[in-house]
Every structure is written in C-alpha cells, then in structure tokens.
PDB file of C-alpha atoms and ligand atoms in Angstrom:
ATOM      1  CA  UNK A   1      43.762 103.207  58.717  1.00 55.00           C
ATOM      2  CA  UNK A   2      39.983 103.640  58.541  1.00 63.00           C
ATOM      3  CA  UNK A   3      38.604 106.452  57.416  1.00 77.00           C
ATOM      4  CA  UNK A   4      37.788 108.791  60.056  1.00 89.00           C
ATOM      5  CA  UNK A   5      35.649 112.177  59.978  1.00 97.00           C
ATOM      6  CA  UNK A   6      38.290 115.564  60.395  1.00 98.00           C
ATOM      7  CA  UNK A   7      36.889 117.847  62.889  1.00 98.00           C
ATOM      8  CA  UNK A   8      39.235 120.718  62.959  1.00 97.00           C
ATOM      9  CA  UNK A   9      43.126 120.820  61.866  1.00 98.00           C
ATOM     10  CA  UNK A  10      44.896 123.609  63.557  1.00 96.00           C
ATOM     11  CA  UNK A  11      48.882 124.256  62.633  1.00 96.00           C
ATOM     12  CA  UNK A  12      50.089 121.689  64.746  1.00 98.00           C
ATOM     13  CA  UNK A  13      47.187 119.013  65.218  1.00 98.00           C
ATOM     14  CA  UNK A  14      44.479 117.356  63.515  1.00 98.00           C
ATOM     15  CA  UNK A  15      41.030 116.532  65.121  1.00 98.00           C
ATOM     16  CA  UNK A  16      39.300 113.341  64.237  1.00 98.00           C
ATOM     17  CA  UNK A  17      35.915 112.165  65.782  1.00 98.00           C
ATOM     18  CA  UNK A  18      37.008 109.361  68.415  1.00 98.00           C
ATOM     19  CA  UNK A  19      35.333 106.135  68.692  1.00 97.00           C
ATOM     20  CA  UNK A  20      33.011 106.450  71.202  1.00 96.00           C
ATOM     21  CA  UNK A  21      30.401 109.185  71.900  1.00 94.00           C
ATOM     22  CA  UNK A  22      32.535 112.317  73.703  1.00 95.00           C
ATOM     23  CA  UNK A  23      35.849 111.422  72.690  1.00 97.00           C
ATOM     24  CA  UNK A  24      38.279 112.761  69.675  1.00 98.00           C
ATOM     25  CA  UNK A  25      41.888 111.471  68.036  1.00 98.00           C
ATOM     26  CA  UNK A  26      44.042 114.020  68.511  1.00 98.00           C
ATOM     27  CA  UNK A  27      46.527 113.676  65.543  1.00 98.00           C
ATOM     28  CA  UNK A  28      50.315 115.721  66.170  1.00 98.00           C
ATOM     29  CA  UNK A  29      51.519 116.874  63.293  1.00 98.00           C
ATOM     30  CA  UNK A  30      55.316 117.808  62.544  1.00 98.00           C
ATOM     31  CA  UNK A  31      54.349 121.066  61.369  1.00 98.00           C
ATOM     32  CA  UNK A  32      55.891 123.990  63.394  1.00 98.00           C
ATOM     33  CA  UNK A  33      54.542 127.613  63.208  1.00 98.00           C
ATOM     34  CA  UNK A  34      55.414 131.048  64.730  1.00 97.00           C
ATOM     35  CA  UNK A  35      53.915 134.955  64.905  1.00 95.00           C
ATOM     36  CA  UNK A  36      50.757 133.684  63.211  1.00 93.00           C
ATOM     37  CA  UNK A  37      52.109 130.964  60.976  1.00 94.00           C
ATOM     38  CA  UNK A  38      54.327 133.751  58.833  1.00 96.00           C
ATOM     39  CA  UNK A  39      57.058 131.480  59.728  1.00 98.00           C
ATOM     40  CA  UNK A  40      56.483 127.583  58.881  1.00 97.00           C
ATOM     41  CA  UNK A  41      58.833 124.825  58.725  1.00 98.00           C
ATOM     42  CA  UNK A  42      58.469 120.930  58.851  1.00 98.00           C
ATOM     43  CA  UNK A  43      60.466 119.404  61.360  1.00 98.00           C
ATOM     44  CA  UNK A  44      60.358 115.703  61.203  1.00 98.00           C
ATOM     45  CA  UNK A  45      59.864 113.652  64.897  1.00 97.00           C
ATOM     46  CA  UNK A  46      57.948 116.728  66.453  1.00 98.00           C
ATOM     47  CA  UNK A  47      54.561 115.399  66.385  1.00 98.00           C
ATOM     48  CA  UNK A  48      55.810 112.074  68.161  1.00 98.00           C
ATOM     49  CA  UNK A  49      57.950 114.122  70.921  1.00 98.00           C
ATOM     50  CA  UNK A  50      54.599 116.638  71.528  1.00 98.00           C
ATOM     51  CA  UNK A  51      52.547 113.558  71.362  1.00 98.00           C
ATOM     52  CA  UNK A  52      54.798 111.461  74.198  1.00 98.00           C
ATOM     53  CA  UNK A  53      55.633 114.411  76.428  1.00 98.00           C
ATOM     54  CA  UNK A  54      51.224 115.771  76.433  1.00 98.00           C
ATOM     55  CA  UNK A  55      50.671 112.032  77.274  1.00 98.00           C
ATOM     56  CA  UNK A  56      53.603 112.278  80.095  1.00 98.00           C
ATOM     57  CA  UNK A  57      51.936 115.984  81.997  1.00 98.00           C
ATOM     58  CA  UNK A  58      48.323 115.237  81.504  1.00 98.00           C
ATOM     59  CA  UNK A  59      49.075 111.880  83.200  1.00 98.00           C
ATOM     60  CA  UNK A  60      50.845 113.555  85.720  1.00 98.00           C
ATOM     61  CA  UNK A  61      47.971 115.795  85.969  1.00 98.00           C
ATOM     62  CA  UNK A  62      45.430 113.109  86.513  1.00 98.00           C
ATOM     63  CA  UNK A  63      47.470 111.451  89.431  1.00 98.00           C
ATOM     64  CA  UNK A  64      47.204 115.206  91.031  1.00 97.00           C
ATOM     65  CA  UNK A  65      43.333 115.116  89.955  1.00 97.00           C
ATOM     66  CA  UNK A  66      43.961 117.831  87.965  1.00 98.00           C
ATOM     67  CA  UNK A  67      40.984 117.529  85.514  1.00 98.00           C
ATOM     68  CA  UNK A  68      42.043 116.997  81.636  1.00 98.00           C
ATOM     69  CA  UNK A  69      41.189 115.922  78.403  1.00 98.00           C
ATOM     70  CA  UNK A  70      43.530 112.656  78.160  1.00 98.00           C
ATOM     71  CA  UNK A  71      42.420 109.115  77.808  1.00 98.00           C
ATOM     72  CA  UNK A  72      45.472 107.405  76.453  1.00 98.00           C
ATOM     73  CA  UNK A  73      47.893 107.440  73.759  1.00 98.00           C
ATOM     74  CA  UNK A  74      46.429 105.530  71.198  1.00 98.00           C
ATOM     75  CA  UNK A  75      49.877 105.416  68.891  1.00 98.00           C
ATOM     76  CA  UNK A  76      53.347 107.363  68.168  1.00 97.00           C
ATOM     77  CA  UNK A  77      51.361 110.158  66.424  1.00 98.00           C
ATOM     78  CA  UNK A  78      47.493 109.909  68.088  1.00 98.00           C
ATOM     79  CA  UNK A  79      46.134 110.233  71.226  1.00 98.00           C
ATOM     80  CA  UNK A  80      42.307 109.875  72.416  1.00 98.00           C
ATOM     81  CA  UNK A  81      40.912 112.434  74.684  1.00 98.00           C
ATOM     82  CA  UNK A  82      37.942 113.465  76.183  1.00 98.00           C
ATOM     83  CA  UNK A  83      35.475 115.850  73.511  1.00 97.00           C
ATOM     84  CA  UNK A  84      35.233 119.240  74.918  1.00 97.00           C
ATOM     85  CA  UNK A  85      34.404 122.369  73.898  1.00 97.00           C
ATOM     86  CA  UNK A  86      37.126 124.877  74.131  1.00 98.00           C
ATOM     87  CA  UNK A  87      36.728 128.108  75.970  1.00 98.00           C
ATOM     88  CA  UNK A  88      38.464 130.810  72.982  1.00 98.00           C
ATOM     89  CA  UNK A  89      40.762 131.971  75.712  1.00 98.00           C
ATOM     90  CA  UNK A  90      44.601 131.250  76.007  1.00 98.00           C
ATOM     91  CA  UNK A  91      45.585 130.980  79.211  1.00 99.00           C
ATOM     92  CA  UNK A  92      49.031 132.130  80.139  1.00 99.00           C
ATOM     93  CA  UNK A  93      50.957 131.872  83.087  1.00 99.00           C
ATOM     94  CA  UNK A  94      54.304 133.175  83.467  1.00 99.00           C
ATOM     95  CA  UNK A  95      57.038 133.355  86.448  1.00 99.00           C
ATOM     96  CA  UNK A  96      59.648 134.750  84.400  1.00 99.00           C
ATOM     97  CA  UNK A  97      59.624 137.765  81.736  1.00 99.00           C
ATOM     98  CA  UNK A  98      60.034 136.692  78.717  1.00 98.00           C
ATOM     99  CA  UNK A  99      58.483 136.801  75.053  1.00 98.00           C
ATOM    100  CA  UNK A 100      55.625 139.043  74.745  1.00 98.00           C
ATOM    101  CA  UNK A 101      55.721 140.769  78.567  1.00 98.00           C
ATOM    102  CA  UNK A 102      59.281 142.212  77.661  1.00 98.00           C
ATOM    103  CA  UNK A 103      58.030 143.703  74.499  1.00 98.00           C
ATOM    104  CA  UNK A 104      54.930 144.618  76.324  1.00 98.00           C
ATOM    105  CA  UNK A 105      56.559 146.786  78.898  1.00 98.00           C
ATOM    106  CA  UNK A 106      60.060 147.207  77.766  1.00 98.00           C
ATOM    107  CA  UNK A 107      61.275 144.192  80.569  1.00 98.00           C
ATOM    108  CA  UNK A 108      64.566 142.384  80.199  1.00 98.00           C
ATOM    109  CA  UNK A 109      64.150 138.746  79.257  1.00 98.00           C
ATOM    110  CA  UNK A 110      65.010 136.287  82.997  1.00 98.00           C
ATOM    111  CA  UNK A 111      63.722 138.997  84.968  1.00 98.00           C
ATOM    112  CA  UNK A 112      61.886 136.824  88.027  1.00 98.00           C
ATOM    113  CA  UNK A 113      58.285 137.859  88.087  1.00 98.00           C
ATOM    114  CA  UNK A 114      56.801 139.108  91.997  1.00 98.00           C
ATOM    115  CA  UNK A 115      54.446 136.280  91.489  1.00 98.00           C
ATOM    116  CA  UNK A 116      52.818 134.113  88.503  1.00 98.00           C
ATOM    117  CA  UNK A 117      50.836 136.181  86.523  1.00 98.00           C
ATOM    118  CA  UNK A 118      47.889 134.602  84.285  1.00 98.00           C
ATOM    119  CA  UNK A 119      47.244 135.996  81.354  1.00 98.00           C
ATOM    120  CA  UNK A 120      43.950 135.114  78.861  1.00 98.00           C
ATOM    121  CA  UNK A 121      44.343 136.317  74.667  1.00 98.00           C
ATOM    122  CA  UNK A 122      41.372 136.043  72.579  1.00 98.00           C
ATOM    123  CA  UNK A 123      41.876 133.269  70.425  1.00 98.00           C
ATOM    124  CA  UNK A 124      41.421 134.953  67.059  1.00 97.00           C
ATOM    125  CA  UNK A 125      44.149 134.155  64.618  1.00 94.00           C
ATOM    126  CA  UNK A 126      43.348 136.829  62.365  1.00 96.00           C
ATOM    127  CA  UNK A 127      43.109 139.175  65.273  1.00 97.00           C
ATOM    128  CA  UNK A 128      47.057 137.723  65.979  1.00 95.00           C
ATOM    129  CA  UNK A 129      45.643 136.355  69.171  1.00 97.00           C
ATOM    130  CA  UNK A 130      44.971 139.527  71.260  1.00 98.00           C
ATOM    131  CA  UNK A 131      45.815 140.087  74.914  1.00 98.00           C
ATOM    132  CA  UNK A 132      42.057 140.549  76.685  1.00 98.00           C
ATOM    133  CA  UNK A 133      41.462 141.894  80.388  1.00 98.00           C
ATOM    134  CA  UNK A 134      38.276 139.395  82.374  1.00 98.00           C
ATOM    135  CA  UNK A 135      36.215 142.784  81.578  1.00 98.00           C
ATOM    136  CA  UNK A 136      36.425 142.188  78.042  1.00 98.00           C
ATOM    137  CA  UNK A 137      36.044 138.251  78.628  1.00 98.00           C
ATOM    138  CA  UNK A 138      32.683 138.769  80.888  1.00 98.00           C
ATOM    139  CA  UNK A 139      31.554 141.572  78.736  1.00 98.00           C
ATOM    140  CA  UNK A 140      31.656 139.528  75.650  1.00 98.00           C
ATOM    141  CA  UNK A 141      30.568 136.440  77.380  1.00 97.00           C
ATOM    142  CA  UNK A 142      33.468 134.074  76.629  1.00 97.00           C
ATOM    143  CA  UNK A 143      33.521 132.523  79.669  1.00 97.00           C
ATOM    144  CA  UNK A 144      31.605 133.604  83.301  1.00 97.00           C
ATOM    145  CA  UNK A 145      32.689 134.898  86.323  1.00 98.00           C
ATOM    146  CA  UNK A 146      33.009 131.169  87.850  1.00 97.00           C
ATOM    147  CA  UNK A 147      34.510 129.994  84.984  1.00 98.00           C
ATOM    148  CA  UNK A 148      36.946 132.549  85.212  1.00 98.00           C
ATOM    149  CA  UNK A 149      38.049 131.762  89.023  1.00 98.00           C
ATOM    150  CA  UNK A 150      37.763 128.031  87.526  1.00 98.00           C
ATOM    151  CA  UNK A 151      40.217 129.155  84.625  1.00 98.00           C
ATOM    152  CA  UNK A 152      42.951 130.710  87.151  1.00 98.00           C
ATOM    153  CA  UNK A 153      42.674 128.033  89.939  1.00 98.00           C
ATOM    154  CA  UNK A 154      43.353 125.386  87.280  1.00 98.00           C
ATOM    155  CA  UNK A 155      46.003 127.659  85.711  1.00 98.00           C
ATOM    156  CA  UNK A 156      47.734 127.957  88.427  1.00 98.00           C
ATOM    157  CA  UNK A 157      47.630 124.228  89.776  1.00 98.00           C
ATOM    158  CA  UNK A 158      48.763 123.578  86.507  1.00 98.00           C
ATOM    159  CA  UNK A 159      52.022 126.092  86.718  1.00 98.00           C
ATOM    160  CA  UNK A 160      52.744 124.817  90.709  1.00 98.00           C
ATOM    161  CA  UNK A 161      53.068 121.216  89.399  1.00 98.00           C
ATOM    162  CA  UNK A 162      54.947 121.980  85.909  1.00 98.00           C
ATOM    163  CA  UNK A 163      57.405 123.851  87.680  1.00 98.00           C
ATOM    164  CA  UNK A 164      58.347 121.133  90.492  1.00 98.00           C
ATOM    165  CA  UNK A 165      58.409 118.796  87.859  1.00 98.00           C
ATOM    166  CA  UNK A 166      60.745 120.807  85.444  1.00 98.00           C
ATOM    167  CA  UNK A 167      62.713 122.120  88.358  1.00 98.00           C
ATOM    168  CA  UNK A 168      63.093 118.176  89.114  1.00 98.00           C
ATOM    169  CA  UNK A 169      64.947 117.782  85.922  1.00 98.00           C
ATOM    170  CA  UNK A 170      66.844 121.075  85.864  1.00 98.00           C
ATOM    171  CA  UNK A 171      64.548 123.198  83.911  1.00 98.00           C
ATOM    172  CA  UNK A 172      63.381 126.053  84.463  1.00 98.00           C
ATOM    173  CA  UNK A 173      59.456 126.760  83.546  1.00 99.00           C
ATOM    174  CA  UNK A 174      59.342 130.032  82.398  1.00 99.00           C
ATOM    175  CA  UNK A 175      56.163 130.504  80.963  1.00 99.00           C
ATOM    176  CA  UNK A 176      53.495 128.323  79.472  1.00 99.00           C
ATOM    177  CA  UNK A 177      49.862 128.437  77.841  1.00 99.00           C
ATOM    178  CA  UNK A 178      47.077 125.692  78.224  1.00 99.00           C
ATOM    179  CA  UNK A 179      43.612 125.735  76.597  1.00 98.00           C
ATOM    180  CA  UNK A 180      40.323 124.592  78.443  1.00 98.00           C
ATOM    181  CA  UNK A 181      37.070 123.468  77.655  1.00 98.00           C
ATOM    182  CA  UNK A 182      33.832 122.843  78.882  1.00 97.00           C
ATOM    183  CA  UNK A 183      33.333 119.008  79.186  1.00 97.00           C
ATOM    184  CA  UNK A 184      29.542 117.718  79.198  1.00 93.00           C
ATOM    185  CA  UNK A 185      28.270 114.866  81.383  1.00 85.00           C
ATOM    186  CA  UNK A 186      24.677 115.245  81.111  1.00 86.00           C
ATOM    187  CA  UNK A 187      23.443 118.285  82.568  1.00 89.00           C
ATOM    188  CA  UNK A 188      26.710 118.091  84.199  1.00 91.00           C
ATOM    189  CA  UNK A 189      29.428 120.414  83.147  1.00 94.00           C
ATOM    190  CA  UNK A 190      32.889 121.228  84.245  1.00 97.00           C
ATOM    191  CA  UNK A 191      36.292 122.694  82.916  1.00 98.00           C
ATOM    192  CA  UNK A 192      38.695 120.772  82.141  1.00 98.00           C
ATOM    193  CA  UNK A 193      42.553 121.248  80.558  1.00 98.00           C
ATOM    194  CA  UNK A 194      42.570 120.445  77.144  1.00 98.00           C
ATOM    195  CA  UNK A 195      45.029 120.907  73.663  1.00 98.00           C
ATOM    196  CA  UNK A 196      48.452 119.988  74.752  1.00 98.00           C
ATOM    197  CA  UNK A 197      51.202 120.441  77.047  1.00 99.00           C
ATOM    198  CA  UNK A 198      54.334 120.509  75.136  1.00 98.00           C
ATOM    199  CA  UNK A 199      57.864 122.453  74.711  1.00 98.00           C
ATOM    200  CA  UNK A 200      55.603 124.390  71.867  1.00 98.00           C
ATOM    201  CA  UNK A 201      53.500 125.865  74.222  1.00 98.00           C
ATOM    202  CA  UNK A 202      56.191 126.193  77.397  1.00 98.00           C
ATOM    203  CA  UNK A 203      59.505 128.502  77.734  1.00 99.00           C
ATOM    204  CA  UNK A 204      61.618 125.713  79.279  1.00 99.00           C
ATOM    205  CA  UNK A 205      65.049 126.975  80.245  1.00 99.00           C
ATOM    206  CA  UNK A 206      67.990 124.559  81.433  1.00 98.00           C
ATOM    207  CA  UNK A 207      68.626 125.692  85.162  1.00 98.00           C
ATOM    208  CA  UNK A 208      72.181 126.163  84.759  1.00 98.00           C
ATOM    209  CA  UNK A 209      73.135 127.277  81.528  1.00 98.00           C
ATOM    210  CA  UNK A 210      69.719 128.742  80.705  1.00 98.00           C
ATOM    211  CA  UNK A 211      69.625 127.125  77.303  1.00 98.00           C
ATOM    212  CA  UNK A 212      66.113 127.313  75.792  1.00 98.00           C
ATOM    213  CA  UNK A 213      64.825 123.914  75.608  1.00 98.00           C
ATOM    214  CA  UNK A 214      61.157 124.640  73.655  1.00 98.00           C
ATOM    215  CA  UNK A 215      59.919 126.691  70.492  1.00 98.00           C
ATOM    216  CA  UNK A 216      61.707 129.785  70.570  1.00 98.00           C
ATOM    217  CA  UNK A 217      64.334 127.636  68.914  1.00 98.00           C
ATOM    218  CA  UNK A 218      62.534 127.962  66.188  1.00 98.00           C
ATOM    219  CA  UNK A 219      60.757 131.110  66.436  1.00 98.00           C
ATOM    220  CA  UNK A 220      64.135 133.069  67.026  1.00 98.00           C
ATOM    221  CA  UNK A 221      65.952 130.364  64.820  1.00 98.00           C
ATOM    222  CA  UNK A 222      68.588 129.106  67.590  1.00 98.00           C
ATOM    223  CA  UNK A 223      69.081 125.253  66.594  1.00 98.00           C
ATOM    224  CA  UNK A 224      67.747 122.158  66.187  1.00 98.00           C
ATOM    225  CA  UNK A 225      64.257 122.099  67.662  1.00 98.00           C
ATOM    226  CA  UNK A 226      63.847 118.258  67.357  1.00 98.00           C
ATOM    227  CA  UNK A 227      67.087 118.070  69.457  1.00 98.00           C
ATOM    228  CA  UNK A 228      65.551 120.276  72.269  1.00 98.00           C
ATOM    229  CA  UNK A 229      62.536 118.411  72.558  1.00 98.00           C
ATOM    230  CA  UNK A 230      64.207 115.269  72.661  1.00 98.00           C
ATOM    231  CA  UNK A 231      66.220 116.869  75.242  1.00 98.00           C
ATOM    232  CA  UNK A 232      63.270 117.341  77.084  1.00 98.00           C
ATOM    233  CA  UNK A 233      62.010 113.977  76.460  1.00 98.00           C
ATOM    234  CA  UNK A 234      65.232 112.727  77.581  1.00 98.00           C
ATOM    235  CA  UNK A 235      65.359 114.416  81.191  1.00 98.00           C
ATOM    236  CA  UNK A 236      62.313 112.576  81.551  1.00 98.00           C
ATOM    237  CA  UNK A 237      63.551 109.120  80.827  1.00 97.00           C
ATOM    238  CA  UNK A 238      60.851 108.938  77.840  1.00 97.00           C
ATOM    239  CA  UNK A 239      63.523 108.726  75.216  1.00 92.00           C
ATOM    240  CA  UNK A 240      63.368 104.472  74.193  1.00 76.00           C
ATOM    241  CA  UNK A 241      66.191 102.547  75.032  1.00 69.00           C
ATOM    242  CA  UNK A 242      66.572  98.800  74.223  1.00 57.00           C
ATOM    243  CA  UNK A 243      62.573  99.063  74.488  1.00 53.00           C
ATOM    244  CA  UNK A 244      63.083 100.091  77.826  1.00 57.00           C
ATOM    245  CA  UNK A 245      61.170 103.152  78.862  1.00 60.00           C
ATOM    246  CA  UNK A 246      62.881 104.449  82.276  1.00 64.00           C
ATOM    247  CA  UNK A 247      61.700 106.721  84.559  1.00 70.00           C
ATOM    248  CA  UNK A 248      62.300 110.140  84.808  1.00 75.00           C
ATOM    249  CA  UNK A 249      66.362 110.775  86.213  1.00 71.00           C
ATOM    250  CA  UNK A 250      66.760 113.533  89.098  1.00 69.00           C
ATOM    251  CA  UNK A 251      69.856 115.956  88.518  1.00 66.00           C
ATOM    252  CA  UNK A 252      71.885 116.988  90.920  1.00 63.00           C
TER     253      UNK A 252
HETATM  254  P1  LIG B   1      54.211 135.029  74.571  1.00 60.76           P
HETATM  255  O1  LIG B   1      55.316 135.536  75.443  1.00 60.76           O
HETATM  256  O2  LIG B   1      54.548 135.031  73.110  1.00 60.76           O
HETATM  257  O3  LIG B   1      52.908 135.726  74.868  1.00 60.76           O
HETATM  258  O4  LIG B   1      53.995 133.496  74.949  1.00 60.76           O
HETATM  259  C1  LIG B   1      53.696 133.086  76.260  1.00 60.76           C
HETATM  260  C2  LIG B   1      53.662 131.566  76.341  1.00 60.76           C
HETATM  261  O5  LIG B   1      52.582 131.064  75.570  1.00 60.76           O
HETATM  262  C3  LIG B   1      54.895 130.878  75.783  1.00 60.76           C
HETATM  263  O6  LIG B   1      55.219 129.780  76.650  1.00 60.76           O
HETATM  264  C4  LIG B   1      54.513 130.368  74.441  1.00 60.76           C
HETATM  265  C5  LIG B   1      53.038 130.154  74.571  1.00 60.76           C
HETATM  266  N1  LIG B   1      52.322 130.448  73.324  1.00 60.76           N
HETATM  267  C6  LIG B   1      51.614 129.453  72.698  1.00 60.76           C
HETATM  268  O7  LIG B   1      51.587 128.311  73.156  1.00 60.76           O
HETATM  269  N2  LIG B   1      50.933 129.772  71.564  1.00 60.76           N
HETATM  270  C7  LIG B   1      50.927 130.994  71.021  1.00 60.76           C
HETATM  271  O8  LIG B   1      50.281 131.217  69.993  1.00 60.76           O
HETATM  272  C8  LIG B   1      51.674 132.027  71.684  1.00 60.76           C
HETATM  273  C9  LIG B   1      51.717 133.425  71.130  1.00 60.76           C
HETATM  274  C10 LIG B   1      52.348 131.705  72.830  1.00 60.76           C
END
C-alpha cells in the first residue's frame, strides 16, 4: 500500500489524507473500546462489519438526500469520504431509555420515551464526554444557533429513517449517536453527517426477543460481539454468499 499521511486515529478508526483535495480514507479498525477506553479488547472482523454496514446507512442516507460524508467503499477495511470538519458535539437521539438516561434519572432500561429526545456531549475524552445543554454549546461557541436547528433536523431525519429501516428487519433502534461536520465548498458551507453509523454507535434490540444486537455486548460483556454484528449484517442481506450479495430480507 502506498504510504499515506495519518491525520487522526481515534479508538476505532484511522484517518488518512484521501486522494483528492477534500476527501479522507477512513480506515476501521478491530479495536473495540468502552467507558473511555478503560475497557479494550481486539475483536477480529469488526472493522470490516462497521466498515460494510456505514457504507450500507450513509448510502441509504444519500438516496433520502440526507447529506453525508460517504463517497464509496474503497476496500474491506477503507472507505473514502468527504473531508469535513467535525462539530465537537455528539449527537444523541434516543426513543427508548437505556444506557446513560437510566442512570441519569434512575429510569428502567425499555421504558418507551414520549418522543425522541436529542441529546449533544462535549466531545472531550478526558472530560469522559460530558452531557452539554445548547446554552453551554452557544455560549462556548461550538456550533451556532442555525447550526444547532441544522444539528437536530438532521438528527432526527437520521433517527426517522434508521428506525423504519431496523424496524424492517426486526430491530428495534433504541438509541444512536452520529457526528457532523462542517463541509467547505468554497465560500459555501453546510453540515453534513459524518464518522460512522454502526452497531458501535446504535442500541439495536431484536423486536421480539429484545436481544441486544450492538456494543453493549461488549461493554456489559454479554457474548460474541462479532456474532451480533454479523447478525446485523445478516438481516440486511450484506453477509457474502457464493459472491452473491442479496438484498436486505423483510421478517415477518
Ligand atoms: P449512552 O446511553 O451511553 O449515553 O449512549 C447513547 C448512544 O450513544 C448509544 O447508542 C451508544 C452511543 N455512544 C457512542 O456511540 N459513543 C460513546 O462514546 C457513547 C458514550 C455512546
């Protein structure tokens, strides 16, 4: 492979400068991580299954014009995007109390939410990532008042097409986080989704046994996590099969 300049590595993904002007490789890595990286574990096929599945929702994306950060999947591991610069917010949107809300305000876990709810942390991780209110985001200039109602409408888009599709395949999207950055045309800017959209950054639960199908495997050590991604991957016919690549199957 030729060498190519790093731009960031993160705990699950390497950045490399793309080929053109205003793109990057993003390389998945089979690294997984919880709380802050204290926990840490190798787990071999990851990368590949986060790599497919991103490629398979940021497509889906596009066809909704949903703006993102995907070009194409360049190989198993690598896929070329769009360069952006990320906004340092996390943006959460849950339908279902799980994870952090429970602990937050003492809620059971499968509780339906009233509505979604969008979150933004601070992404800090030696600040562990805090939970931030849009006063602290506008008051510290992270992102503007338009950004912000850009941040939620996309958010939100994002969880109304994630859900029908999960539903679709008899999962449940509990909660999920996406990242999004400022893409530069010119003097042209606008937001776009960027990182990834993968079972590490979902709760996926199967509809009917409410199995978790995403990393809380491995944070709460339940199983194999390569064999609930490739679950996933499965229900969404992206699992090779004589070099066939179906399409996804509907459950009854
Ligand atoms: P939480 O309940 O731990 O706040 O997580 C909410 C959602 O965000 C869940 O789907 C997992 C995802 N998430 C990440 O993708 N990265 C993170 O660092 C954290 C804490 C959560």
């Amino acid at each position: 492979m030729a060498r190519r300049t790093k731009i960031y590595e993160g705990k699950a993904k390497i950045l490399y400068e793309g080929p053109e002007p205003g793109t990057i490789v993003q390389y998945f890595k089979d690294d997984a991580t919880a709380f802050n990286a204290q926990k840490k574990d190798t787990i071999e096929g990851k990368g590949a299954l986060n790599n497919r599945l991103s490629e398979y929702f940021m497509l889906g994306l596009t066809q909704l014009g949903i703006p993102n950060h995907f070009i194409k999947r360049l190989n198993m591991r690598e896929q070329l995007c769009h360069k952006v610069e990320i906004i340092p917010l996390e943006v959460i949107v849950r339908n279902v109390a799980a994870g952090s809300l429970c602990k937050m305000l003492g809620m059971e876990e499968g509780t339906p939410l009233p509505r979604p709810i969008v979150e933004f942390c601070y992404k800090d991780d030696s600040l562990g990532d805090p939970l931030v209110s849009e006063e602290h985001i506008l008051a510290f200039n992270w992102a503007s008042q338009q950004d912000l109602d850009d941040m939620i409408a996309i958010a939100l888009r994002v969880n109304d097409y994630m859900s029908g599709l999960m539903y679709g395949v008899g999962i449940k999207l509990v909660d999920f986080k996406i990242e999004i950055g400022r893409q530069y045309e010119g003097d042209y800017q606008r937001l776009i989704v960027a990182d990834e959209i993968s079972p590490d950054s979902c709760r996926l639960w199967d509809s009917k046994t409410g199995e978790k199908l995403d990393k809380d495997v491995f944070r709460r050590d339940l199983g194999s996590l390569a064999d609930a991604y490739t679950e996933v991957a499965k229900r969404f016919g992206l699992m090779p099969t004589n070099n066939v690549t179906e399409g996804p199957k509907l459950v009854e």
